[in-house]
C-alpha cells in the first residue's frame, strides 16, 4: 500500500489504538486525536498526536487548522461512548451525550475533512458503527440509535461524494475485547457467537485497512460487519 495520510479519532486506546498501530506498521503518516495528549501511549516519527473532544463544537473548531495542514486522505471516525440504561430510566443527558459524541461528533469531524478530500479527488472515510445499531440491544436505545444513524449518514455521504472518488463505508463490530466491553463479556455471550470467541482489536483493524486500500476501490456506502457471526440478517 502506498503511504497515505490518515486521521483517526480516539487513537489512544482500544480499537482506535489498534487502527493507529495498523496504519503505522504499513508505513502511513498518522494524525491521531485523543482527549489528553500527555497520556498518549505510542510514539513514532510518522505519528502526530493532537487533542480533540469530538462532542465539543469549540474543540472541533480549534482542530480545524491542524486537520487542514495535515490534509488527511483517509479518515477513521472511531471515537465513541456508551451510556447504557433501560429505556424508562434513560435520562436526557444519557441520550444526548451518546448522540452528541457518536453521531454529531462523526458529522462534525467528517465536515472538517471532506473539503480537502473533495479537492484531492480521492478519499476514504470509515465510520465505526456497531451491530447494536442493526440488531438493537436492550439498555442501548441511545447507542443503537447513534450507530444506525452513522450507517445512514454513511450511505448519504457515499452518494454525495462518490463522483469525486471518495468512498464512505462503516464498519460494524460485534463484541470486541476493549475497555468498552470489559464488564459485558461472559460465557453465555460467547456461546452465541458462531466463531466461539469474543473478537479482538486486530479483527477490526484488518477490515479498516482493507477498506482503506486500493483493493476496496469499488466498495462504498456499505456497512461491513465484523462480529464472528453474532448478527446475521
Ligand atoms: P474504548 O472505550 O476502549 O475507547 C473509546 C475511545 O473513544 C477512546 O479513545 C476515548 O477517548 C474516545 N472518546 C470517547 N469520547 C470521546 C470524545 N468526546 N472525544 C474524543 N474522543 C472520545 O472503546 P472501543 O475501542 O471499544 O470503541 C471504539 C469504537 O468502536 C467506538 O465507536 C465504539 O462504539 C465502537 N464499537 C466497539 C465495540 C466493542 O465491542 N468494543 C463494538 C462495536 C462498536 P478517552 O480515552 O479520552 O476516553
PDB file of C-alpha atoms and ligand atoms in Angstrom:
ATOM      1  CA  UNK A   1       0.000   0.000   0.000  1.00  0.00           C
ATOM      2  CA  UNK A   2       1.316   3.434  -0.993  1.00  0.00           C
ATOM      3  CA  UNK A   3       1.863   5.678   2.059  1.00  0.00           C
ATOM      4  CA  UNK A   4      -1.190   7.788   2.849  1.00  0.00           C
ATOM      5  CA  UNK A   5      -2.118  10.460   5.375  1.00  0.00           C
ATOM      6  CA  UNK A   6      -4.561   9.000   7.861  1.00  0.00           C
ATOM      7  CA  UNK A   7      -6.573  10.731  10.607  1.00  0.00           C
ATOM      8  CA  UNK A   8      -8.055   8.584  13.397  1.00  0.00           C
ATOM      9  CA  UNK A   9     -10.209   9.866  16.270  1.00  0.00           C
ATOM     10  CA  UNK A  10      -9.876   8.265  19.721  1.00  0.00           C
ATOM     11  CA  UNK A  11      -6.485   6.779  18.838  1.00  0.00           C
ATOM     12  CA  UNK A  12      -5.248   6.404  22.414  1.00  0.00           C
ATOM     13  CA  UNK A  13      -6.832   3.087  23.403  1.00  0.00           C
ATOM     14  CA  UNK A  14      -8.948   0.133  22.331  1.00  0.00           C
ATOM     15  CA  UNK A  15      -9.859  -0.250  18.668  1.00  0.00           C
ATOM     16  CA  UNK A  16      -8.575   3.247  17.789  1.00  0.00           C
ATOM     17  CA  UNK A  17      -5.101   2.491  19.149  1.00  0.00           C
ATOM     18  CA  UNK A  18      -5.051  -0.739  17.133  1.00  0.00           C
ATOM     19  CA  UNK A  19      -6.015   1.183  13.986  1.00  0.00           C
ATOM     20  CA  UNK A  20      -3.230   3.736  14.603  1.00  0.00           C
ATOM     21  CA  UNK A  21      -0.708   0.891  15.018  1.00  0.00           C
ATOM     22  CA  UNK A  22      -2.019  -0.872  11.900  1.00  0.00           C
ATOM     23  CA  UNK A  23      -1.624   2.194   9.669  1.00  0.00           C
ATOM     24  CA  UNK A  24       1.811   2.997  11.136  1.00  0.00           C
ATOM     25  CA  UNK A  25       3.078  -0.510  10.554  1.00  0.00           C
ATOM     26  CA  UNK A  26       2.024  -0.201   6.890  1.00  0.00           C
ATOM     27  CA  UNK A  27       4.221   2.903   6.505  1.00  0.00           C
ATOM     28  CA  UNK A  28       1.498   5.564   6.604  1.00  0.00           C
ATOM     29  CA  UNK A  29       1.601   9.016   8.155  1.00  0.00           C
ATOM     30  CA  UNK A  30      -0.911   9.209  11.006  1.00  0.00           C
ATOM     31  CA  UNK A  31      -2.698  12.026  12.826  1.00  0.00           C
ATOM     32  CA  UNK A  32      -4.275  10.568  15.963  1.00  0.00           C
ATOM     33  CA  UNK A  33      -6.601  12.586  18.143  1.00  0.00           C
ATOM     34  CA  UNK A  34      -7.325  11.997  21.811  1.00  0.00           C
ATOM     35  CA  UNK A  35      -8.604  13.988  24.777  1.00  0.00           C
ATOM     36  CA  UNK A  36      -5.339  14.021  26.742  1.00  0.00           C
ATOM     37  CA  UNK A  37      -2.220  14.074  24.571  1.00  0.00           C
ATOM     38  CA  UNK A  38       0.097  13.870  27.602  1.00  0.00           C
ATOM     39  CA  UNK A  39      -1.037  10.262  28.138  1.00  0.00           C
ATOM     40  CA  UNK A  40      -0.848   9.068  24.525  1.00  0.00           C
ATOM     41  CA  UNK A  41       0.675   5.567  24.608  1.00  0.00           C
ATOM     42  CA  UNK A  42       2.507   5.487  21.234  1.00  0.00           C
ATOM     43  CA  UNK A  43       5.466   7.313  19.699  1.00  0.00           C
ATOM     44  CA  UNK A  44       6.580   7.239  16.095  1.00  0.00           C
ATOM     45  CA  UNK A  45       8.279   9.589  13.595  1.00  0.00           C
ATOM     46  CA  UNK A  46       5.231   9.282  11.354  1.00  0.00           C
ATOM     47  CA  UNK A  47       2.731   9.936  14.153  1.00  0.00           C
ATOM     48  CA  UNK A  48       1.247  13.312  15.136  1.00  0.00           C
ATOM     49  CA  UNK A  49      -0.913  13.425  18.251  1.00  0.00           C
ATOM     50  CA  UNK A  50      -3.383  16.262  18.905  1.00  0.00           C
ATOM     51  CA  UNK A  51      -6.164  16.881  21.386  1.00  0.00           C
ATOM     52  CA  UNK A  52      -9.792  16.848  20.250  1.00  0.00           C
ATOM     53  CA  UNK A  53     -13.062  16.347  22.083  1.00  0.00           C
ATOM     54  CA  UNK A  54     -15.468  15.338  19.321  1.00  0.00           C
ATOM     55  CA  UNK A  55     -18.502  16.227  21.459  1.00  0.00           C
ATOM     56  CA  UNK A  56     -17.369  19.825  21.887  1.00  0.00           C
ATOM     57  CA  UNK A  57     -18.015  22.202  18.968  1.00  0.00           C
ATOM     58  CA  UNK A  58     -15.314  24.593  20.221  1.00  0.00           C
ATOM     59  CA  UNK A  59     -12.708  21.835  20.347  1.00  0.00           C
ATOM     60  CA  UNK A  60     -13.686  20.851  16.775  1.00  0.00           C
ATOM     61  CA  UNK A  61     -13.222  24.492  15.705  1.00  0.00           C
ATOM     62  CA  UNK A  62      -9.767  24.629  17.310  1.00  0.00           C
ATOM     63  CA  UNK A  63      -8.827  21.436  15.484  1.00  0.00           C
ATOM     64  CA  UNK A  64      -9.620  22.864  12.025  1.00  0.00           C
ATOM     65  CA  UNK A  65      -6.134  24.232  11.329  1.00  0.00           C
ATOM     66  CA  UNK A  66      -4.443  21.018  12.461  1.00  0.00           C
ATOM     67  CA  UNK A  67      -6.548  18.919  10.091  1.00  0.00           C
ATOM     68  CA  UNK A  68      -6.189  21.317   7.185  1.00  0.00           C
ATOM     69  CA  UNK A  69      -2.415  21.464   7.431  1.00  0.00           C
ATOM     70  CA  UNK A  70      -2.198  17.655   7.771  1.00  0.00           C
ATOM     71  CA  UNK A  71      -4.524  17.043   4.775  1.00  0.00           C
ATOM     72  CA  UNK A  72      -5.935  13.589   5.527  1.00  0.00           C
ATOM     73  CA  UNK A  73      -6.616  11.215   2.621  1.00  0.00           C
ATOM     74  CA  UNK A  74      -8.160   8.649   4.950  1.00  0.00           C
ATOM     75  CA  UNK A  75     -10.432   9.384   7.928  1.00  0.00           C
ATOM     76  CA  UNK A  76     -11.429   6.828  10.541  1.00  0.00           C
ATOM     77  CA  UNK A  77     -14.232   8.077  12.805  1.00  0.00           C
ATOM     78  CA  UNK A  78     -13.571   5.737  15.705  1.00  0.00           C
ATOM     79  CA  UNK A  79     -14.171   7.667  18.960  1.00  0.00           C
ATOM     80  CA  UNK A  80     -17.382   6.671  20.699  1.00  0.00           C
ATOM     81  CA  UNK A  81     -19.047   6.071  24.049  1.00  0.00           C
ATOM     82  CA  UNK A  82     -21.817   4.060  25.690  1.00  0.00           C
ATOM     83  CA  UNK A  83     -24.111   5.219  28.498  1.00  0.00           C
ATOM     84  CA  UNK A  84     -26.391   2.230  28.886  1.00  0.00           C
ATOM     85  CA  UNK A  85     -29.652   2.268  30.791  1.00  0.00           C
ATOM     86  CA  UNK A  86     -33.059   0.704  30.366  1.00  0.00           C
ATOM     87  CA  UNK A  87     -35.239   2.981  28.278  1.00  0.00           C
ATOM     88  CA  UNK A  88     -37.644   4.123  31.003  1.00  0.00           C
ATOM     89  CA  UNK A  89     -34.725   5.139  33.208  1.00  0.00           C
ATOM     90  CA  UNK A  90     -32.631   6.685  30.444  1.00  0.00           C
ATOM     91  CA  UNK A  91     -32.108  10.382  31.178  1.00  0.00           C
ATOM     92  CA  UNK A  92     -31.971  13.168  28.609  1.00  0.00           C
ATOM     93  CA  UNK A  93     -28.279  13.540  29.411  1.00  0.00           C
ATOM     94  CA  UNK A  94     -27.553   9.859  28.763  1.00  0.00           C
ATOM     95  CA  UNK A  95     -29.383  10.124  25.449  1.00  0.00           C
ATOM     96  CA  UNK A  96     -27.815  13.447  24.377  1.00  0.00           C
ATOM     97  CA  UNK A  97     -24.235  12.615  25.428  1.00  0.00           C
ATOM     98  CA  UNK A  98     -24.212   9.448  23.334  1.00  0.00           C
ATOM     99  CA  UNK A  99     -25.882  11.060  20.297  1.00  0.00           C
ATOM    100  CA  UNK A 100     -23.632  14.153  20.540  1.00  0.00           C
ATOM    101  CA  UNK A 101     -20.455  12.102  20.751  1.00  0.00           C
ATOM    102  CA  UNK A 102     -21.131   9.197  18.405  1.00  0.00           C
ATOM    103  CA  UNK A 103     -23.354  10.749  15.753  1.00  0.00           C
ATOM    104  CA  UNK A 104     -22.882  14.535  15.860  1.00  0.00           C
ATOM    105  CA  UNK A 105     -19.160  14.060  16.558  1.00  0.00           C
ATOM    106  CA  UNK A 106     -18.844  11.897  13.443  1.00  0.00           C
ATOM    107  CA  UNK A 107     -20.734  14.515  11.411  1.00  0.00           C
ATOM    108  CA  UNK A 108     -18.559  17.387  12.648  1.00  0.00           C
ATOM    109  CA  UNK A 109     -15.223  15.614  12.235  1.00  0.00           C
ATOM    110  CA  UNK A 110     -16.160  14.451   8.728  1.00  0.00           C
ATOM    111  CA  UNK A 111     -17.035  18.029   7.796  1.00  0.00           C
ATOM    112  CA  UNK A 112     -13.524  19.126   8.793  1.00  0.00           C
ATOM    113  CA  UNK A 113     -12.005  16.590   6.439  1.00  0.00           C
ATOM    114  CA  UNK A 114     -14.391  16.328   3.473  1.00  0.00           C
ATOM    115  CA  UNK A 115     -13.475  19.629   1.797  1.00  0.00           C
ATOM    116  CA  UNK A 116      -9.820  18.642   1.495  1.00  0.00           C
ATOM    117  CA  UNK A 117     -10.761  15.230   0.120  1.00  0.00           C
ATOM    118  CA  UNK A 118     -13.030  16.846  -2.485  1.00  0.00           C
ATOM    119  CA  UNK A 119     -10.086  18.979  -3.652  1.00  0.00           C
ATOM    120  CA  UNK A 120      -7.783  15.943  -3.734  1.00  0.00           C
ATOM    121  CA  UNK A 121     -10.426  13.999  -5.680  1.00  0.00           C
ATOM    122  CA  UNK A 122      -9.584  10.935  -3.595  1.00  0.00           C
ATOM    123  CA  UNK A 123     -10.553   9.868  -0.127  1.00  0.00           C
ATOM    124  CA  UNK A 124     -11.588   7.082   2.188  1.00  0.00           C
ATOM    125  CA  UNK A 125     -13.964   7.671   5.093  1.00  0.00           C
ATOM    126  CA  UNK A 126     -14.524   4.804   7.504  1.00  0.00           C
ATOM    127  CA  UNK A 127     -17.040   5.217  10.304  1.00  0.00           C
ATOM    128  CA  UNK A 128     -17.036   2.766  13.187  1.00  0.00           C
ATOM    129  CA  UNK A 129     -20.665   1.869  13.900  1.00  0.00           C
ATOM    130  CA  UNK A 130     -21.829  -1.300  15.681  1.00  0.00           C
ATOM    131  CA  UNK A 131     -24.046  -4.340  15.235  1.00  0.00           C
ATOM    132  CA  UNK A 132     -26.041  -2.780  18.097  1.00  0.00           C
ATOM    133  CA  UNK A 133     -27.317  -0.278  15.511  1.00  0.00           C
ATOM    134  CA  UNK A 134     -28.530  -3.136  13.286  1.00  0.00           C
ATOM    135  CA  UNK A 135     -29.921  -5.691  15.743  1.00  0.00           C
ATOM    136  CA  UNK A 136     -30.761  -3.438  18.699  1.00  0.00           C
ATOM    137  CA  UNK A 137     -29.684  -4.175  22.260  1.00  0.00           C
ATOM    138  CA  UNK A 138     -31.738  -3.779  25.439  1.00  0.00           C
ATOM    139  CA  UNK A 139     -30.336  -0.906  27.501  1.00  0.00           C
ATOM    140  CA  UNK A 140     -28.739   0.706  24.467  1.00  0.00           C
ATOM    141  CA  UNK A 141     -31.543   2.772  22.864  1.00  0.00           C
ATOM    142  CA  UNK A 142     -29.197   5.782  22.762  1.00  0.00           C
ATOM    143  CA  UNK A 143     -26.178   3.850  21.467  1.00  0.00           C
ATOM    144  CA  UNK A 144     -28.174   1.807  18.896  1.00  0.00           C
ATOM    145  CA  UNK A 145     -29.817   4.988  17.577  1.00  0.00           C
ATOM    146  CA  UNK A 146     -26.429   6.720  17.285  1.00  0.00           C
ATOM    147  CA  UNK A 147     -24.854   3.784  15.479  1.00  0.00           C
ATOM    148  CA  UNK A 148     -27.679   3.163  12.995  1.00  0.00           C
ATOM    149  CA  UNK A 149     -27.598   6.940  12.464  1.00  0.00           C
ATOM    150  CA  UNK A 150     -23.944   6.561  11.491  1.00  0.00           C
ATOM    151  CA  UNK A 151     -24.870   3.857   8.959  1.00  0.00           C
ATOM    152  CA  UNK A 152     -27.499   6.143   7.373  1.00  0.00           C
ATOM    153  CA  UNK A 153     -25.042   9.053   7.379  1.00  0.00           C
ATOM    154  CA  UNK A 154     -22.535   6.761   5.658  1.00  0.00           C
ATOM    155  CA  UNK A 155     -24.931   5.889   2.831  1.00  0.00           C
ATOM    156  CA  UNK A 156     -25.969   9.508   2.154  1.00  0.00           C
ATOM    157  CA  UNK A 157     -22.385  10.694   2.165  1.00  0.00           C
ATOM    158  CA  UNK A 158     -21.314   7.853  -0.132  1.00  0.00           C
ATOM    159  CA  UNK A 159     -23.861   9.118  -2.676  1.00  0.00           C
ATOM    160  CA  UNK A 160     -22.766  12.748  -2.304  1.00  0.00           C
ATOM    161  CA  UNK A 161     -19.017  12.147  -2.505  1.00  0.00           C
ATOM    162  CA  UNK A 162     -18.762   9.160  -4.849  1.00  0.00           C
ATOM    163  CA  UNK A 163     -18.260  11.215  -8.008  1.00  0.00           C
ATOM    164  CA  UNK A 164     -15.025  12.612  -6.505  1.00  0.00           C
ATOM    165  CA  UNK A 165     -13.609   9.142  -5.906  1.00  0.00           C
ATOM    166  CA  UNK A 166     -14.271   9.273  -2.174  1.00  0.00           C
ATOM    167  CA  UNK A 167     -15.620   6.070  -0.673  1.00  0.00           C
ATOM    168  CA  UNK A 168     -17.578   6.124   2.580  1.00  0.00           C
ATOM    169  CA  UNK A 169     -18.214   2.917   4.498  1.00  0.00           C
ATOM    170  CA  UNK A 170     -18.967   1.879   8.014  1.00  0.00           C
ATOM    171  CA  UNK A 171     -17.502  -0.994   9.972  1.00  0.00           C
ATOM    172  CA  UNK A 172     -19.882  -2.582  12.474  1.00  0.00           C
ATOM    173  CA  UNK A 173     -18.034  -4.631  15.085  1.00  0.00           C
ATOM    174  CA  UNK A 174     -19.710  -7.148  17.345  1.00  0.00           C
ATOM    175  CA  UNK A 175     -18.181  -7.797  20.780  1.00  0.00           C
ATOM    176  CA  UNK A 176     -14.537  -6.767  20.731  1.00  0.00           C
ATOM    177  CA  UNK A 177     -12.356  -7.043  23.828  1.00  0.00           C
ATOM    178  CA  UNK A 178     -11.683  -3.429  24.922  1.00  0.00           C
ATOM    179  CA  UNK A 179     -12.449  -1.233  27.947  1.00  0.00           C
ATOM    180  CA  UNK A 180     -15.918  -0.637  26.485  1.00  0.00           C
ATOM    181  CA  UNK A 181     -16.926  -4.306  26.776  1.00  0.00           C
ATOM    182  CA  UNK A 182     -14.858  -5.167  29.848  1.00  0.00           C
ATOM    183  CA  UNK A 183     -17.849  -5.888  32.073  1.00  0.00           C
ATOM    184  CA  UNK A 184     -20.036  -7.457  29.344  1.00  0.00           C
ATOM    185  CA  UNK A 185     -18.023 -10.434  28.138  1.00  0.00           C
ATOM    186  CA  UNK A 186     -19.183 -13.746  29.607  1.00  0.00           C
ATOM    187  CA  UNK A 187     -19.531 -17.420  28.715  1.00  0.00           C
ATOM    188  CA  UNK A 188     -23.219 -17.055  27.839  1.00  0.00           C
ATOM    189  CA  UNK A 189     -22.429 -14.402  25.247  1.00  0.00           C
ATOM    190  CA  UNK A 190     -19.503 -16.316  23.794  1.00  0.00           C
ATOM    191  CA  UNK A 191     -21.814 -19.317  23.216  1.00  0.00           C
ATOM    192  CA  UNK A 192     -23.985 -17.135  20.950  1.00  0.00           C
ATOM    193  CA  UNK A 193     -21.050 -16.289  18.671  1.00  0.00           C
ATOM    194  CA  UNK A 194     -20.734 -18.866  15.864  1.00  0.00           C
ATOM    195  CA  UNK A 195     -16.931 -18.468  15.786  1.00  0.00           C
ATOM    196  CA  UNK A 196     -16.911 -19.177  19.530  1.00  0.00           C
ATOM    197  CA  UNK A 197     -14.900 -16.232  20.783  1.00  0.00           C
ATOM    198  CA  UNK A 198     -15.067 -12.517  21.554  1.00  0.00           C
ATOM    199  CA  UNK A 199     -13.342 -10.503  18.815  1.00  0.00           C
ATOM    200  CA  UNK A 200     -10.004  -8.820  19.254  1.00  0.00           C
ATOM    201  CA  UNK A 201      -8.917  -5.384  18.102  1.00  0.00           C
ATOM    202  CA  UNK A 202      -6.919  -6.853  15.199  1.00  0.00           C
ATOM    203  CA  UNK A 203     -10.122  -8.392  13.757  1.00  0.00           C
ATOM    204  CA  UNK A 204     -11.458  -4.859  13.273  1.00  0.00           C
ATOM    205  CA  UNK A 205      -8.147  -3.313  12.229  1.00  0.00           C
ATOM    206  CA  UNK A 206      -7.713  -5.687   9.271  1.00  0.00           C
ATOM    207  CA  UNK A 207     -11.136  -4.719   7.883  1.00  0.00           C
ATOM    208  CA  UNK A 208     -10.390  -0.993   8.284  1.00  0.00           C
ATOM    209  CA  UNK A 209      -7.044  -1.436   6.483  1.00  0.00           C
ATOM    210  CA  UNK A 210      -8.759  -3.365   3.684  1.00  0.00           C
ATOM    211  CA  UNK A 211     -11.421  -0.661   3.186  1.00  0.00           C
ATOM    212  CA  UNK A 212      -8.668   1.968   3.036  1.00  0.00           C
ATOM    213  CA  UNK A 213      -6.705   0.091   0.413  1.00  0.00           C
ATOM    214  CA  UNK A 214      -6.862   0.093  -3.393  1.00  0.00           C
ATOM    215  CA  UNK A 215      -8.374  -3.419  -3.120  1.00  0.00           C
ATOM    216  CA  UNK A 216     -11.588  -1.772  -1.888  1.00  0.00           C
ATOM    217  CA  UNK A 217     -11.796   0.877  -4.635  1.00  0.00           C
ATOM    218  CA  UNK A 218     -15.288  -0.193  -5.731  1.00  0.00           C
ATOM    219  CA  UNK A 219     -16.879  -0.567  -2.299  1.00  0.00           C
ATOM    220  CA  UNK A 220     -18.878   2.380  -0.969  1.00  0.00           C
ATOM    221  CA  UNK A 221     -21.995   3.076   1.111  1.00  0.00           C
ATOM    222  CA  UNK A 222     -21.715  -0.276   2.864  1.00  0.00           C
ATOM    223  CA  UNK A 223     -21.833  -1.373   6.480  1.00  0.00           C
ATOM    224  CA  UNK A 224     -19.432  -4.277   6.886  1.00  0.00           C
ATOM    225  CA  UNK A 225     -19.974  -6.445   9.935  1.00  0.00           C
ATOM    226  CA  UNK A 226     -17.067  -7.976  11.879  1.00  0.00           C
ATOM    227  CA  UNK A 227     -18.655  -9.986  14.683  1.00  0.00           C
ATOM    228  CA  UNK A 228     -17.772 -13.685  14.395  1.00  0.00           C
ATOM    229  CA  UNK A 229     -21.281 -14.293  13.021  1.00  0.00           C
ATOM    230  CA  UNK A 230     -23.200 -12.999  16.070  1.00  0.00           C
ATOM    231  CA  UNK A 231     -25.622 -10.982  13.929  1.00  0.00           C
ATOM    232  CA  UNK A 232     -26.843 -12.436  10.663  1.00  0.00           C
ATOM    233  CA  UNK A 233     -29.602 -10.878   8.574  1.00  0.00           C
TER     234      UNK A 233
HETATM  235  P1  LIG B   1     -12.931   2.376  24.226  1.00  0.00           P
HETATM  236  O1  LIG B   1     -13.886   2.777  25.282  1.00  0.00           O
HETATM  237  O2  LIG B   1     -11.839   1.429  24.526  1.00  0.00           O
HETATM  238  O3  LIG B   1     -12.289   3.699  23.540  1.00  0.00           O
HETATM  239  C1  LIG B   1     -13.106   4.745  23.149  1.00  0.00           C
HETATM  240  C2  LIG B   1     -12.245   5.820  22.513  1.00  0.00           C
HETATM  241  O4  LIG B   1     -13.100   6.910  22.143  1.00  0.00           O
HETATM  242  C3  LIG B   1     -11.208   6.378  23.483  1.00  0.00           C
HETATM  243  O5  LIG B   1     -10.052   6.726  22.774  1.00  0.00           O
HETATM  244  C4  LIG B   1     -11.913   7.621  24.016  1.00  0.00           C
HETATM  245  O6  LIG B   1     -11.048   8.629  24.492  1.00  0.00           O
HETATM  246  C5  LIG B   1     -12.578   8.105  22.725  1.00  0.00           C
HETATM  247  N1  LIG B   1     -13.627   9.071  23.024  1.00  0.00           N
HETATM  248  C6  LIG B   1     -14.769   8.896  23.706  1.00  0.00           C
HETATM  249  N2  LIG B   1     -15.466  10.053  23.767  1.00  0.00           N
HETATM  250  C7  LIG B   1     -14.720  10.984  23.121  1.00  0.00           C
HETATM  251  C8  LIG B   1     -14.877  12.363  22.855  1.00  0.00           C
HETATM  252  N3  LIG B   1     -15.938  13.058  23.265  1.00  0.00           N
HETATM  253  N4  LIG B   1     -13.920  12.992  22.131  1.00  0.00           N
HETATM  254  C9  LIG B   1     -12.845  12.317  21.699  1.00  0.00           C
HETATM  255  N5  LIG B   1     -12.603  11.025  21.931  1.00  0.00           N
HETATM  256  C10 LIG B   1     -13.549  10.362  22.637  1.00  0.00           C
HETATM  257  O7  LIG B   1     -13.863   1.817  23.060  1.00  0.00           O
HETATM  258  P2  LIG B   1     -13.565   0.843  21.829  1.00  0.00           P
HETATM  259  O8  LIG B   1     -12.158   0.948  21.396  1.00  0.00           O
HETATM  260  O9  LIG B   1     -14.141  -0.459  22.162  1.00  0.00           O
HETATM  261  O10 LIG B   1     -14.538   1.514  20.765  1.00  0.00           O
HETATM  262  C11 LIG B   1     -14.065   2.220  19.618  1.00  0.00           C
HETATM  263  C12 LIG B   1     -15.238   2.395  18.669  1.00  0.00           C
HETATM  264  O11 LIG B   1     -15.737   1.114  18.300  1.00  0.00           O
HETATM  265  C13 LIG B   1     -16.429   3.139  19.303  1.00  0.00           C
HETATM  266  O12 LIG B   1     -17.025   3.971  18.336  1.00  0.00           O
HETATM  267  C14 LIG B   1     -17.361   2.017  19.685  1.00  0.00           C
HETATM  268  O13 LIG B   1     -18.704   2.449  19.751  1.00  0.00           O
HETATM  269  C15 LIG B   1     -17.124   1.047  18.553  1.00  0.00           C
HETATM  270  N6  LIG B   1     -17.507  -0.325  18.864  1.00  0.00           N
HETATM  271  C16 LIG B   1     -16.879  -1.043  19.835  1.00  0.00           C
HETATM  272  C17 LIG B   1     -17.270  -2.342  20.096  1.00  0.00           C
HETATM  273  C18 LIG B   1     -16.606  -3.196  21.119  1.00  0.00           C
HETATM  274  O14 LIG B   1     -17.093  -4.330  21.306  1.00  0.00           O
HETATM  275  N7  LIG B   1     -15.555  -2.780  21.773  1.00  0.00           N
HETATM  276  C19 LIG B   1     -18.382  -2.943  19.372  1.00  0.00           C
HETATM  277  C20 LIG B   1     -18.956  -2.115  18.369  1.00  0.00           C
HETATM  278  C21 LIG B   1     -18.536  -0.852  18.134  1.00  0.00           C
HETATM  279  P3  LIG B   1     -10.706   8.755  26.083  1.00  0.00           P
HETATM  280  O15 LIG B   1      -9.609   7.777  26.352  1.00  0.00           O
HETATM  281  O16 LIG B   1     -10.325  10.164  26.247  1.00  0.00           O
HETATM  282  O17 LIG B   1     -11.986   8.393  26.828  1.00  0.00           O
END
